């Protein structure tokens, strides 16, 4: 009966004692999360770099095609249609 009274006074905890959380597990988890974050940021930077390179190559390709089409258009405009020898 005396043990039951002690348990009630301790909030029903019995022989268990309250202890502070293990700070090393929090530090390890924080370090792990930061490492994951750094990996993710590195992947994002690499992906963005590739995306910019692909876009630059595509724009360069389009600019080259525009140049070819502009030269063809100038030749067609300069051509004298209906004259013999053309």
Coordinates of C-alpha atoms in Angstrom, one line a residue:
X1 CA 0.0 0.0 0.0
X2 CA 2.8 2.4 0.8
X3 CA 4.4 1.6 -2.7
X4 CA 1.1 2.5 -4.4
X5 CA 1.0 5.8 -2.5
X6 CA 4.5 6.6 -3.7
X7 CA 3.5 5.7 -7.3
X8 CA 0.5 8.0 -7.1
X9 CA 2.7 10.8 -5.7
X10 CA 5.2 10.3 -8.5
X11 CA 2.5 10.4 -11.1
X12 CA 2.2 6.6 -11.6
X13 CA 5.9 6.3 -12.7
X14 CA 6.9 3.5 -10.2
X15 CA 10.6 2.8 -10.2
X16 CA 11.3 4.7 -13.4
X17 CA 13.1 8.0 -13.1
X18 CA 12.9 11.0 -15.4
X19 CA 16.0 11.8 -17.3
X20 CA 17.0 14.5 -19.7
X21 CA 17.0 13.5 -23.4
X22 CA 20.3 12.3 -24.8
X23 CA 21.7 15.5 -26.5
X24 CA 24.1 13.5 -28.6
X25 CA 21.2 11.9 -30.5
X26 CA 19.8 15.3 -31.3
X27 CA 23.2 16.5 -32.4
X28 CA 23.7 13.5 -34.6
X29 CA 20.3 13.9 -36.1
X30 CA 20.9 17.6 -36.8
X31 CA 24.3 16.8 -38.4
X32 CA 22.6 14.1 -40.5
X33 CA 19.9 16.4 -41.6
X34 CA 22.5 19.1 -42.5
X35 CA 24.5 16.6 -44.5
X36 CA 21.3 15.6 -46.4
X37 CA 20.6 19.3 -47.0
X38 CA 24.1 19.9 -48.4
X39 CA 23.8 16.9 -50.7
X40 CA 20.4 18.2 -52.0
X41 CA 21.8 21.7 -52.5
X42 CA 24.7 20.2 -54.4
X43 CA 22.4 18.1 -56.6
X44 CA 20.2 21.2 -57.3
X45 CA 23.3 23.3 -58.3
X46 CA 24.5 20.6 -60.7
X47 CA 21.0 20.2 -62.1
X48 CA 20.7 24.0 -62.6
X49 CA 24.1 24.1 -64.3
X50 CA 23.1 21.4 -66.7
X51 CA 19.8 23.1 -67.4
X52 CA 21.6 26.4 -68.2
X53 CA 24.1 24.6 -70.5
X54 CA 21.3 22.8 -72.4
X55 CA 19.4 26.1 -72.7
X56 CA 22.5 27.9 -74.0
X57 CA 23.1 25.1 -76.6
X58 CA 19.5 25.2 -77.7
X59 CA 19.5 29.0 -78.1
X60 CA 22.8 28.8 -80.0
X61 CA 21.3 26.2 -82.3
X62 CA 18.2 28.4 -82.9
X63 CA 20.4 31.4 -83.6
X64 CA 22.3 29.4 -86.2
X65 CA 19.1 28.3 -87.8
X66 CA 17.8 31.8 -87.9
X67 CA 21.0 33.0 -89.6
X68 CA 20.6 30.3 -92.3
X69 CA 16.9 31.2 -92.9
X70 CA 17.7 34.9 -93.1
X71 CA 20.4 34.3 -95.7
X72 CA 18.0 32.1 -97.7
X73 CA 15.3 34.8 -97.4
X74 CA 17.7 37.5 -98.7
X75 CA 18.7 35.3 -101.7
X76 CA 15.0 34.8 -102.5
X77 CA 14.3 38.5 -102.2
X78 CA 17.3 39.4 -104.4
X79 CA 16.3 36.8 -107.0
X80 CA 14.8 38.3 -110.2
X81 CA 11.9 36.1 -110.9
X82 CA 10.9 35.5 -114.6
X83 CA 14.2 36.5 -116.2
X84 CA 16.0 34.1 -118.4
X85 CA 19.0 32.4 -116.9
X86 CA 17.6 32.3 -113.4

